[in-house]
Coordinates of C-alpha atoms and ligand atoms in Angstrom, one line a residue:
M757 CA -65.2 -7.3 122.6
S758 CA -66.1 -3.8 123.9
D759 CA -62.8 -3.6 125.7
L760 CA -61.1 -3.4 122.3
S761 CA -59.3 -0.2 122.2
V762 CA -57.0 1.8 120.0
N763 CA -54.8 4.3 121.8
N764 CA -57.0 3.8 124.8
K765 CA -60.1 4.8 122.9
T766 CA -62.9 2.2 123.0
I767 CA -64.0 1.2 119.5
D768 CA -67.6 1.7 118.6
T769 CA -69.4 -1.6 118.3
I770 CA -72.6 -2.6 116.5
L771 CA -74.2 -5.7 118.1
V772 CA -75.9 -8.1 115.8
L773 CA -78.4 -10.0 117.9
D774 CA -78.8 -13.4 116.2
F775 CA -82.2 -15.0 115.8
G776 CA -80.7 -17.8 113.6
S777 CA -80.9 -16.3 110.1
Q778 CA -78.8 -17.6 107.3
Y779 CA -77.8 -14.0 106.8
T780 CA -76.6 -13.1 110.3
Q781 CA -72.9 -13.4 109.4
L782 CA -73.5 -11.4 106.3
I783 CA -74.9 -8.5 108.3
A784 CA -71.8 -8.5 110.6
R785 CA -69.6 -8.7 107.5
R786 CA -71.4 -5.6 105.9
V787 CA -70.8 -3.7 109.1
R788 CA -67.1 -4.6 109.0
E789 CA -67.0 -3.5 105.4
L790 CA -68.0 -0.1 106.6
D791 CA -65.0 -0.2 109.0
V792 CA -67.1 -0.5 112.1
Y793 CA -66.6 -3.3 114.5
S794 CA -69.5 -5.7 114.9
E795 CA -70.1 -8.6 117.1
I796 CA -72.7 -11.3 116.8
L797 CA -74.3 -12.6 120.0
P798 CA -77.2 -15.1 120.3
W799 CA -80.5 -13.6 121.3
D800 CA -80.5 -15.5 124.6
I801 CA -77.0 -14.5 125.7
E802 CA -76.6 -13.4 129.3
E803 CA -77.5 -9.8 129.9
E804 CA -74.1 -8.9 131.3
K805 CA -72.4 -9.8 128.1
I806 CA -74.6 -7.4 126.2
I807 CA -74.0 -4.7 128.8
K808 CA -70.2 -5.3 128.7
L809 CA -70.2 -5.0 124.9
N810 CA -71.6 -1.5 125.3
P811 CA -72.8 -1.3 121.7
K812 CA -73.6 1.9 119.8
G813 CA -76.6 0.2 118.2
V814 CA -78.2 -3.2 117.7
I815 CA -79.3 -5.0 114.6
L816 CA -81.9 -7.7 115.2
S817 CA -81.3 -10.4 112.6
G818 CA -83.9 -12.5 110.8
G819 CA -84.6 -16.0 111.8
P820 CA -86.4 -19.2 110.9
N821 CA -89.1 -19.1 113.6
S822 CA -92.5 -17.6 113.5
V823 CA -93.4 -15.1 116.2
T824 CA -97.0 -16.4 115.9
D825 CA -95.8 -19.6 117.7
S826 CA -95.4 -19.5 121.4
Y827 CA -91.9 -19.9 123.0
T828 CA -90.1 -18.4 120.0
P829 CA -87.1 -16.1 120.5
R830 CA -87.7 -12.5 121.7
V831 CA -85.6 -9.4 122.1
P832 CA -84.4 -9.4 125.7
Q833 CA -85.4 -6.5 127.9
V834 CA -81.9 -5.4 128.4
I835 CA -81.7 -4.3 124.7
F836 CA -84.5 -1.8 125.3
D837 CA -83.0 -0.7 128.6
L838 CA -79.8 0.3 126.8
N839 CA -81.7 3.1 125.0
I840 CA -79.7 2.9 121.9
P841 CA -80.7 2.7 118.2
L842 CA -82.3 -0.6 117.1
L843 CA -82.8 -2.0 113.6
G844 CA -85.0 -5.1 113.2
I845 CA -84.6 -7.1 110.1
C846 CA -87.3 -9.6 109.0
Y847 CA -87.9 -11.8 112.1
G848 CA -86.2 -9.0 114.1
M849 CA -89.0 -6.7 112.8
Q850 CA -91.7 -9.1 113.5
T851 CA -90.7 -9.8 117.1
L852 CA -90.2 -6.1 117.7
A853 CA -93.7 -5.4 116.4
E854 CA -95.2 -8.1 118.5
Q855 CA -93.3 -7.1 121.7
M856 CA -94.3 -3.4 121.2
G857 CA -98.0 -4.3 121.0
G858 CA -98.5 -4.7 117.3
H859 CA -99.8 -7.8 115.6
V860 CA -98.0 -10.3 113.2
I861 CA -99.8 -12.8 111.0
S862 CA -98.6 -15.8 109.1
A863 CA -99.0 -14.8 105.4
D864 CA -100.7 -17.3 103.1
K865 CA -97.6 -18.0 101.2
K866 CA -93.9 -17.3 101.9
E867 CA -92.6 -14.4 100.0
F868 CA -89.1 -15.1 98.6
G869 CA -87.4 -12.9 96.0
H870 CA -87.5 -9.4 94.6
A871 CA -90.1 -6.8 95.6
E872 CA -90.5 -3.2 94.9
L873 CA -90.4 -1.1 98.0
E874 CA -92.2 2.2 98.1
I875 CA -91.0 4.7 100.7
V876 CA -94.0 6.7 101.9
T877 CA -92.6 8.6 104.9
D878 CA -89.3 10.5 105.3
S879 CA -86.9 8.5 107.4
L880 CA -83.3 8.8 108.3
L881 CA -83.0 5.1 107.5
F882 CA -83.8 5.7 103.9
K883 CA -81.9 9.0 103.5
N884 CA -80.5 9.6 100.0
L885 CA -82.6 6.7 98.5
N886 CA -85.0 6.9 95.7
R887 CA -88.7 6.6 96.7
K888 CA -88.9 3.2 95.0
I889 CA -86.2 0.6 95.4
N890 CA -85.8 -3.1 94.6
V891 CA -85.5 -5.1 97.7
W892 CA -85.0 -8.8 98.6
M893 CA -87.7 -10.5 100.7
S894 CA -87.6 -13.9 102.4
H895 CA -90.3 -14.3 105.0
G896 CA -93.5 -16.2 105.9
D897 CA -94.9 -13.8 108.5
Q898 CA -95.6 -10.1 108.3
V899 CA -96.7 -7.2 110.5
Q900 CA -100.4 -6.6 110.2
D901 CA -101.0 -4.0 112.9
I902 CA -98.4 -1.4 113.6
P903 CA -97.7 -0.8 117.3
D904 CA -98.8 2.4 118.8
E905 CA -96.0 5.0 118.7
Y906 CA -94.7 3.6 115.4
E907 CA -95.4 4.9 111.9
L908 CA -95.3 3.3 108.5
I909 CA -92.3 4.3 106.4
A910 CA -92.5 1.9 103.4
L911 CA -94.6 -0.8 101.8
T912 CA -94.6 -3.3 99.0
S913 CA -97.5 -4.7 97.0
T914 CA -97.7 -7.7 99.3
A915 CA -96.5 -6.3 102.6
P916 CA -98.5 -3.2 103.6
I917 CA -96.1 -2.7 106.5
A918 CA -92.7 -3.4 105.0
A919 CA -90.8 -0.8 107.1
M920 CA -91.7 1.1 110.3
Q921 CA -90.1 3.5 112.7
H922 CA -90.7 4.7 116.2
K923 CA -92.1 8.2 116.3
N924 CA -89.7 9.5 118.9
L925 CA -87.0 6.9 119.5
P926 CA -84.3 5.7 117.1
I927 CA -86.0 2.3 116.5
Y928 CA -86.5 1.0 113.0
A929 CA -87.7 -2.2 111.5
I930 CA -87.7 -3.5 107.9
Q931 CA -89.2 -6.7 106.4
F932 CA -86.6 -7.1 103.7
H933 CA -82.8 -7.9 103.8
P934 CA -80.5 -4.9 103.3
E935 CA -77.5 -7.1 103.8
V936 CA -77.9 -9.1 100.6
T937 CA -76.6 -7.7 97.3
H938 CA -80.0 -8.2 95.7
T939 CA -81.3 -5.3 97.7
E940 CA -80.6 -2.1 95.8
N941 CA -78.6 0.3 97.9
G942 CA -78.8 -2.1 100.9
L943 CA -75.4 -1.0 102.1
L944 CA -76.6 2.6 102.0
I945 CA -79.5 1.7 104.3
L946 CA -77.0 0.0 106.7
K947 CA -74.7 3.0 106.4
N948 CA -77.6 5.3 107.3
F949 CA -78.4 3.2 110.4
I950 CA -74.8 2.9 111.5
F951 CA -73.5 6.4 110.9
N952 CA -76.6 8.7 110.8
I953 CA -78.6 7.0 113.4
C954 CA -76.1 5.2 115.7
A955 CA -73.4 7.9 115.1
A956 CA -70.8 5.1 115.1
C957 CA -67.3 5.9 114.2
N958 CA -65.6 4.0 111.3
D959 CA -62.3 3.5 113.1
W960 CA -62.2 -0.2 113.0
K961 CA -59.5 -1.8 110.8
M962 CA -58.1 -5.2 110.0
D963 CA -55.3 -4.8 112.6
N964 CA -58.0 -4.3 115.3
L965 CA -59.4 -7.6 114.2
I966 CA -55.9 -9.2 114.6
S967 CA -55.4 -7.8 118.1
S968 CA -58.9 -8.9 119.2
R969 CA -58.4 -12.4 117.7
I970 CA -55.1 -12.7 119.4
E971 CA -56.6 -11.8 122.7
D972 CA -59.4 -14.3 122.2
I973 CA -56.9 -17.0 121.3
K974 CA -54.8 -16.2 124.4
S975 CA -57.7 -16.3 126.7
K976 CA -59.0 -19.6 125.3
V977 CA -55.7 -21.4 125.0
G978 CA -53.7 -20.0 128.0
N979 CA -50.4 -21.8 128.2
N980 CA -51.7 -24.9 126.5
K981 CA -50.4 -26.3 123.3
V982 CA -52.1 -26.3 119.9
L983 CA -51.7 -28.5 116.9
L984 CA -52.5 -27.4 113.4
G985 CA -52.4 -29.1 110.0
L986 CA -50.8 -26.6 107.7
S987 CA -51.5 -27.2 104.0
G988 CA -50.1 -24.0 102.6
G989 CA -53.5 -22.9 101.5
V990 CA -54.9 -19.5 102.4
D991 CA -57.0 -20.6 105.3
S992 CA -54.6 -22.8 107.2
S993 CA -51.7 -20.3 106.5
V994 CA -53.6 -17.4 108.0
T995 CA -54.7 -19.5 110.9
A996 CA -51.1 -20.6 111.5
V997 CA -49.7 -17.1 111.5
L998 CA -52.5 -15.7 113.7
L999 CA -52.0 -18.5 116.3
H1000 CA -48.2 -18.0 116.1
K1001 CA -48.7 -14.3 116.9
A1002 CA -50.9 -15.3 119.9
I1003 CA -49.1 -18.2 121.4
G1004 CA -45.7 -18.5 119.6
K1005 CA -44.0 -21.8 120.1
N1006 CA -47.0 -23.3 121.8
L1007 CA -48.3 -23.8 118.3
T1008 CA -47.0 -26.8 116.4
C1009 CA -47.9 -27.0 112.7
V1010 CA -47.7 -30.3 110.9
F1011 CA -47.2 -30.0 107.1
V1012 CA -47.7 -33.2 105.3
D1013 CA -45.9 -33.5 102.0
N1014 CA -47.9 -36.1 100.1
G1015 CA -45.9 -35.6 96.9
L1016 CA -49.0 -34.5 95.1
L1017 CA -48.3 -30.8 95.5
R1018 CA -47.5 -28.2 92.9
K1019 CA -43.9 -27.8 91.7
G1020 CA -41.8 -26.3 94.5
E1021 CA -44.7 -25.9 96.8
S1022 CA -43.3 -27.9 99.6
D1023 CA -40.1 -25.9 99.8
Q1024 CA -42.0 -22.7 99.4
V1025 CA -44.3 -23.4 102.4
M1026 CA -41.3 -24.3 104.6
Q1027 CA -39.3 -21.3 103.4
T1028 CA -42.2 -18.9 104.0
F1029 CA -43.4 -20.1 107.3
K1030 CA -40.4 -21.8 108.9
E1031 CA -37.5 -19.7 107.6
N1032 CA -39.1 -16.3 107.1
M1033 CA -41.8 -16.3 109.8
N1034 CA -40.2 -18.6 112.3
L1035 CA -43.2 -20.8 112.9
N1036 CA -42.8 -24.1 114.7
I1037 CA -43.4 -26.6 111.8
I1038 CA -42.9 -30.2 111.4
K1039 CA -42.6 -31.3 107.8
S1040 CA -43.7 -34.8 107.4
D1041 CA -42.3 -36.1 104.1
N1042 CA -44.5 -39.0 103.0
K1043 CA -44.2 -38.8 99.3
D1044 CA -43.3 -42.5 99.0
L1045 CA -46.0 -43.7 101.4
F1046 CA -48.7 -41.9 99.4
L1047 CA -47.3 -43.3 96.1
R1048 CA -47.2 -46.8 97.5
H1049 CA -50.8 -46.6 98.7
L1050 CA -51.9 -45.3 95.3
E1051 CA -50.1 -48.0 93.3
N1052 CA -52.4 -49.6 90.6
I1053 CA -55.4 -47.4 91.6
D1054 CA -57.1 -45.5 88.8
D1055 CA -60.6 -44.9 90.2
P1056 CA -61.0 -41.2 91.2
E1057 CA -63.1 -41.8 94.3
Q1058 CA -60.8 -44.5 95.5
K1059 CA -57.8 -42.2 95.0
R1060 CA -59.5 -39.5 97.0
K1061 CA -60.3 -41.9 99.8
I1062 CA -56.8 -43.3 99.9
I1063 CA -55.2 -39.8 99.9
G1064 CA -57.6 -38.6 102.6
R1065 CA -57.1 -41.7 104.7
S1066 CA -53.3 -41.6 104.3
F1067 CA -53.3 -38.0 105.3
I1068 CA -55.2 -38.8 108.5
D1069 CA -52.8 -41.6 109.4
V1070 CA -49.7 -39.5 108.8
F1071 CA -51.2 -36.6 110.7
D1072 CA -52.2 -38.8 113.6
A1073 CA -48.8 -40.4 113.8
E1074 CA -47.2 -37.0 114.0
A1075 CA -49.7 -35.8 116.6
I1076 CA -49.2 -38.7 118.8
K1077 CA -45.5 -38.1 118.9
L1078 CA -46.1 -34.6 120.3
K1079 CA -46.6 -34.2 124.0
D1080 CA -49.3 -32.3 126.0
I1081 CA -51.3 -31.1 123.1
N1082 CA -54.7 -29.7 124.2
F1083 CA -56.1 -28.0 121.2
L1084 CA -56.5 -28.7 117.5
A1085 CA -56.7 -25.6 115.4
Q1086 CA -58.5 -25.6 112.0
G1087 CA -58.7 -23.0 109.3
T1088 CA -62.4 -23.3 109.0
I1089 CA -63.9 -20.2 107.4
Y1090 CA -67.5 -19.1 107.2
P1091 CA -68.4 -20.7 103.8
D1092 CA -67.2 -24.0 105.2
V1093 CA -69.8 -24.0 108.0
I1094 CA -72.6 -26.4 107.2
E1095 CA -76.0 -24.9 106.7
S1096 CA -78.3 -26.8 108.9
S1097 CA -82.0 -26.6 108.1
G1098 CA -81.7 -23.4 106.3
S1099 CA -79.9 -21.5 109.0
E1100 CA -76.4 -21.7 110.3
S1101 CA -76.8 -22.5 113.9
N1102 CA -74.0 -21.8 116.4
E1103 CA -73.8 -25.5 116.9
A1104 CA -73.2 -26.2 113.2
R1105 CA -69.7 -27.6 113.1
V1106 CA -67.9 -29.0 110.2
I1107 CA -64.4 -30.4 110.1
K1108 CA -62.7 -29.6 106.9
S1109 CA -62.5 -32.9 105.0
H1110 CA -58.8 -32.6 104.1
H1111 CA -58.0 -31.8 107.7
N1112 CA -60.3 -34.4 108.9
V1113 CA -59.1 -35.6 112.3
G1114 CA -61.7 -38.3 112.7
G1115 CA -58.8 -40.6 113.2
L1116 CA -57.2 -38.8 116.1
P1117 CA -57.2 -41.0 119.1
E1118 CA -60.0 -40.1 121.5
E1119 CA -57.7 -40.1 124.5
M1120 CA -56.0 -37.0 123.1
E1121 CA -59.3 -35.2 123.8
L1122 CA -58.5 -32.1 121.8
D1123 CA -60.6 -29.0 121.9
L1124 CA -61.2 -27.4 118.6
I1125 CA -60.1 -23.8 117.9
E1126 CA -61.2 -22.1 114.7
P1127 CA -60.2 -18.4 114.8
L1128 CA -61.5 -17.7 111.2
R1129 CA -64.8 -19.4 111.6
D1130 CA -66.9 -16.3 111.1
L1131 CA -64.9 -14.7 108.3
F1132 CA -65.4 -14.6 104.5
K1133 CA -62.6 -15.5 102.1
D1134 CA -61.7 -12.0 101.1
E1135 CA -61.6 -11.0 104.7
V1136 CA -59.2 -13.9 105.4
R1137 CA -57.0 -12.7 102.6
R1138 CA -57.0 -9.2 104.0
L1139 CA -56.1 -10.6 107.4
G1140 CA -53.3 -12.6 105.8
I1141 CA -51.8 -9.5 104.2
E1142 CA -51.9 -7.6 107.5
L1143 CA -50.2 -10.6 109.1
G1144 CA -47.3 -10.3 106.6
I1145 CA -48.0 -13.5 104.5
P1146 CA -46.7 -12.9 101.0
K1147 CA -49.4 -11.8 98.6
E1148 CA -48.5 -14.5 96.1
M1149 CA -49.5 -17.2 98.6
L1150 CA -52.7 -15.5 99.5
D1151 CA -53.8 -14.9 95.9
R1152 CA -53.2 -18.4 94.8
H1153 CA -56.0 -20.3 93.0
P1154 CA -57.7 -23.0 95.1
F1155 CA -56.0 -26.3 95.1
P1156 CA -57.9 -29.5 95.8
G1157 CA -57.0 -31.6 98.9
P1158 CA -56.1 -34.6 96.8
G1159 CA -53.8 -32.4 94.8
L1160 CA -52.3 -33.7 91.6
G1161 CA -53.8 -37.1 92.5
V1162 CA -57.0 -36.1 90.7
R1163 CA -55.2 -34.3 87.9
I1164 CA -53.3 -37.4 86.7
I1165 CA -56.1 -39.3 85.1
G1166 CA -55.7 -43.0 85.8
E1167 CA -52.8 -44.5 87.7
I1168 CA -50.3 -42.2 89.5
T1169 CA -46.6 -42.7 89.1
K1170 CA -43.6 -40.6 90.1
E1171 CA -42.8 -39.9 86.5
K1172 CA -46.3 -38.6 85.8
I1173 CA -46.2 -36.4 88.8
S1174 CA -43.0 -34.9 87.6
I1175 CA -44.3 -34.2 84.1
L1176 CA -47.5 -32.7 85.4
Q1177 CA -45.7 -30.5 87.9
Q1178 CA -43.5 -29.1 85.1
A1179 CA -46.4 -28.5 82.7
D1180 CA -48.6 -26.9 85.4
N1181 CA -45.7 -24.7 86.5
I1182 CA -45.1 -23.5 82.9
F1183 CA -48.9 -22.7 82.5
I1184 CA -49.1 -20.8 85.8
E1185 CA -45.8 -19.0 85.2
E1186 CA -47.0 -17.8 81.8
L1187 CA -50.4 -16.7 83.2
I1188 CA -48.7 -14.6 85.8
K1189 CA -46.3 -13.1 83.2
A1190 CA -49.2 -12.2 80.9
E1191 CA -51.2 -10.8 83.8
L1192 CA -53.9 -13.3 83.2
Y1193 CA -53.5 -15.2 86.5
E1194 CA -55.8 -13.0 88.5
K1195 CA -58.3 -12.7 85.7
V1196 CA -59.1 -16.5 85.9
S1197 CA -60.5 -18.1 89.0
Q1198 CA -58.6 -21.4 88.7
A1199 CA -56.1 -22.7 86.2
F1200 CA -54.1 -25.9 86.0
A1201 CA -52.8 -28.7 83.8
V1202 CA -54.1 -32.2 83.7
L1203 CA -52.2 -35.3 82.5
L1204 CA -54.4 -37.5 80.3
P1205 CA -54.3 -41.3 80.2
V1206 CA -53.6 -41.4 76.4
K1207 CA -50.4 -41.2 74.5
S1208 CA -50.1 -39.4 71.2
V1209 CA -47.6 -39.3 68.4
G1210 CA -45.5 -36.3 67.8
V1211 CA -42.4 -35.4 65.7
V1212 CA -39.3 -34.0 67.3
G1213 CA -36.6 -33.3 64.7
D1214 CA -36.7 -36.3 62.4
E1215 CA -38.0 -38.6 65.1
R1216 CA -41.5 -39.6 65.9
R1217 CA -42.3 -40.0 69.6
Y1218 CA -45.2 -41.5 71.3
A1219 CA -45.7 -39.4 74.5
E1220 CA -48.1 -37.9 77.0
V1221 CA -50.9 -35.4 76.4
I1222 CA -51.4 -32.5 78.6
A1223 CA -54.8 -30.7 78.9
L1224 CA -54.9 -27.1 80.1
R1225 CA -57.9 -26.0 82.1
A1226 CA -58.8 -22.4 83.0
V1227 CA -62.1 -21.2 84.3
E1228 CA -63.9 -18.1 85.4
T1229 CA -66.3 -18.5 88.3
V1230 CA -67.6 -16.7 91.4
D1231 CA -68.7 -19.6 93.5
F1232 CA -67.1 -22.6 91.8
M1233 CA -70.6 -24.2 91.6
T1234 CA -70.9 -23.1 88.0
A1235 CA -68.0 -22.0 85.8
K1236 CA -67.2 -20.7 82.3
W1237 CA -64.1 -21.9 80.5
A1238 CA -61.8 -18.9 80.2
H1239 CA -61.3 -17.5 76.7
L1240 CA -57.5 -17.2 76.9
P1241 CA -55.9 -15.5 73.9
Y1242 CA -54.8 -18.0 71.1
D1243 CA -51.3 -16.4 71.1
F1244 CA -51.0 -17.0 74.7
L1245 CA -52.1 -20.7 74.5
E1246 CA -49.8 -21.2 71.6
H1247 CA -46.9 -19.9 73.6
V1248 CA -47.7 -22.1 76.6
S1249 CA -48.2 -25.2 74.4
N1250 CA -44.8 -24.6 72.7
R1251 CA -43.0 -24.2 76.0
I1252 CA -44.6 -27.4 77.3
V1253 CA -43.8 -29.7 74.3
N1254 CA -40.3 -28.2 73.9
E1255 CA -39.3 -28.2 77.5
I1256 CA -40.8 -31.4 78.8
E1257 CA -39.5 -34.5 77.1
G1258 CA -42.3 -36.8 77.9
V1259 CA -45.1 -34.6 76.3
S1260 CA -46.0 -34.6 72.6
R1261 CA -49.3 -32.7 72.6
V1262 CA -51.3 -30.0 74.5
V1263 CA -55.0 -29.5 74.3
Y1264 CA -57.2 -26.8 75.8
D1265 CA -60.4 -27.7 77.7
I1266 CA -63.4 -25.7 76.4
S1267 CA -66.1 -27.2 78.6
S1268 CA -68.1 -25.2 81.1
K1269 CA -69.6 -26.3 84.4
P1270 CA -72.2 -27.8 84.2
P1271 CA -72.1 -30.2 82.6
A1272 CA -68.4 -30.6 83.0
T1273 CA -66.8 -30.2 86.5
I1274 CA -63.8 -28.0 87.0
E1275 CA -61.5 -30.9 87.8
W1276 CA -61.2 -33.8 85.4
E1277 CA -61.7 -36.4 88.1
Ligands
XMP1764 P1 -65.4 -29.5 90.6 O1 -64.4 -30.4 90.0 O2 -66.3 -30.3 91.6 O3 -64.5 -28.5 91.5 O4 -66.2 -28.6 89.7 C1 -65.1 -27.4 92.2 C2 -63.9 -26.9 93.1 O5 -63.6 -27.8 94.1 C3 -62.3 -28.3 94.1 N1 -62.2 -29.7 94.3 C4 -61.8 -30.3 95.4 N2 -61.3 -29.7 96.5 N3 -61.0 -31.9 97.4 C5 -60.9 -30.6 97.6 O6 -60.4 -30.1 98.6 C6 -61.5 -32.5 96.4 O7 -61.6 -33.7 96.3 C7 -61.9 -31.7 95.3 N4 -62.5 -31.9 94.1 C8 -62.7 -30.7 93.5 C9 -61.8 -27.9 92.7 O8 -60.4 -27.7 92.6 C10 -62.6 -26.6 92.4 O9 -62.0 -25.5 93.0

């Protein structure tokens, strides 16, 4: 909030007024990237909150509505009364135009995609930009008549008023989205607004975020107790340490060891968070229970369901043993938030499936607390580093909730888990040694449900087959198999067959996604 201060100096804040755009969080994130604090508030927030925030400038987001309809959101008067710089983006531009006496029409067809923007008037907003830039459009309506006291600054072939500015006041409006990477030099436009127009100071750093989150948590939780399911993954780990800093022993973490984790992972989580960081953690060792529930099951979806259900049962049982818990914390991050009807509404809530608490008894009446809910993965990692979580834990590849359960194809046994853990560990160890680990997005071993003949010394042995999988991807929706060097693969394969008795053969998966998925099950 605006009372954020460093050495008693108030930090400059850019307010992002949310009209419901799918890009609102991205705008706030871009501002943070420029080391300026930003806060998102809904367009209909109480006036006092806006005044209290004392922003240096306001960005009006896009939104799914049409200003041509009655009763659609408008910029509240208090924003104009503040007399500070404004930047309207898409819907933000349209409502600004309408409210200032201009006219907005519904275009015949929605414009979605690239457009060439031609800058026709000098503007501080477009300082240091070429006269023509490629921008990203996503709108149905557009400004037809520019309000009095405003002038045109840029157009495209379909939008004759694609950007406008007030002739005397620092008010700007653009039809396109500077916050998405498809807009050429979009960050420069935001930079111009924030530094040249708002004259904001770039004195906001990750540790400011930590202190403000800690204050938020303290004021929300007070002296109450919080429960968190800690998986050892990046999001839950950062949530745990942040909460611990805020409320200390009033946080109880439950770490469920389902026996399907990577080699040594369970000890590593306890060592890092309990021994080194002194968090209050209950380790719930349920390896045998999970194995029992998975006996004779080979269908992947059934395995997932059993693992998920068993997790909930174990977590609930631990939670019920604890007294006076009022809050349930979750490591939900922004990409986890469900998109509802094309826009992320404030109400959109999703409970991470592997932390699903659907089973928690209703009488516990826990309030949800999600301190990372508006952050992107790389921001969460940066936060984790600032919080002192070891880099190796924060840079780890994603690991699926059902763990090795979906990497042992077919039925799961104790012996198979042990073989797979060893093979996976060798693969990962070698990737790190060869400085390839960070070059691939996800790498792991899979235990196949076939046996194959091999020769060891003079003896033939009929043993397990391990598949190695490594992919490169940005979003995990599509992925390319990683072209790891042959020498490297040979070395890993040799180590696996030589060091693990039950393995006779290693294969490398060269399928991309689609059509193959990243996991084998
Ligand atoms: P697929 O196999 O669908 O994987 O291409 C995409 C990403 O999702 C992860 N994954 C899962 N994560 N529970 C999870 O928490 C699951 O059941 C699950 N299945 C796949 C996978 O590891 C990859 O990062």
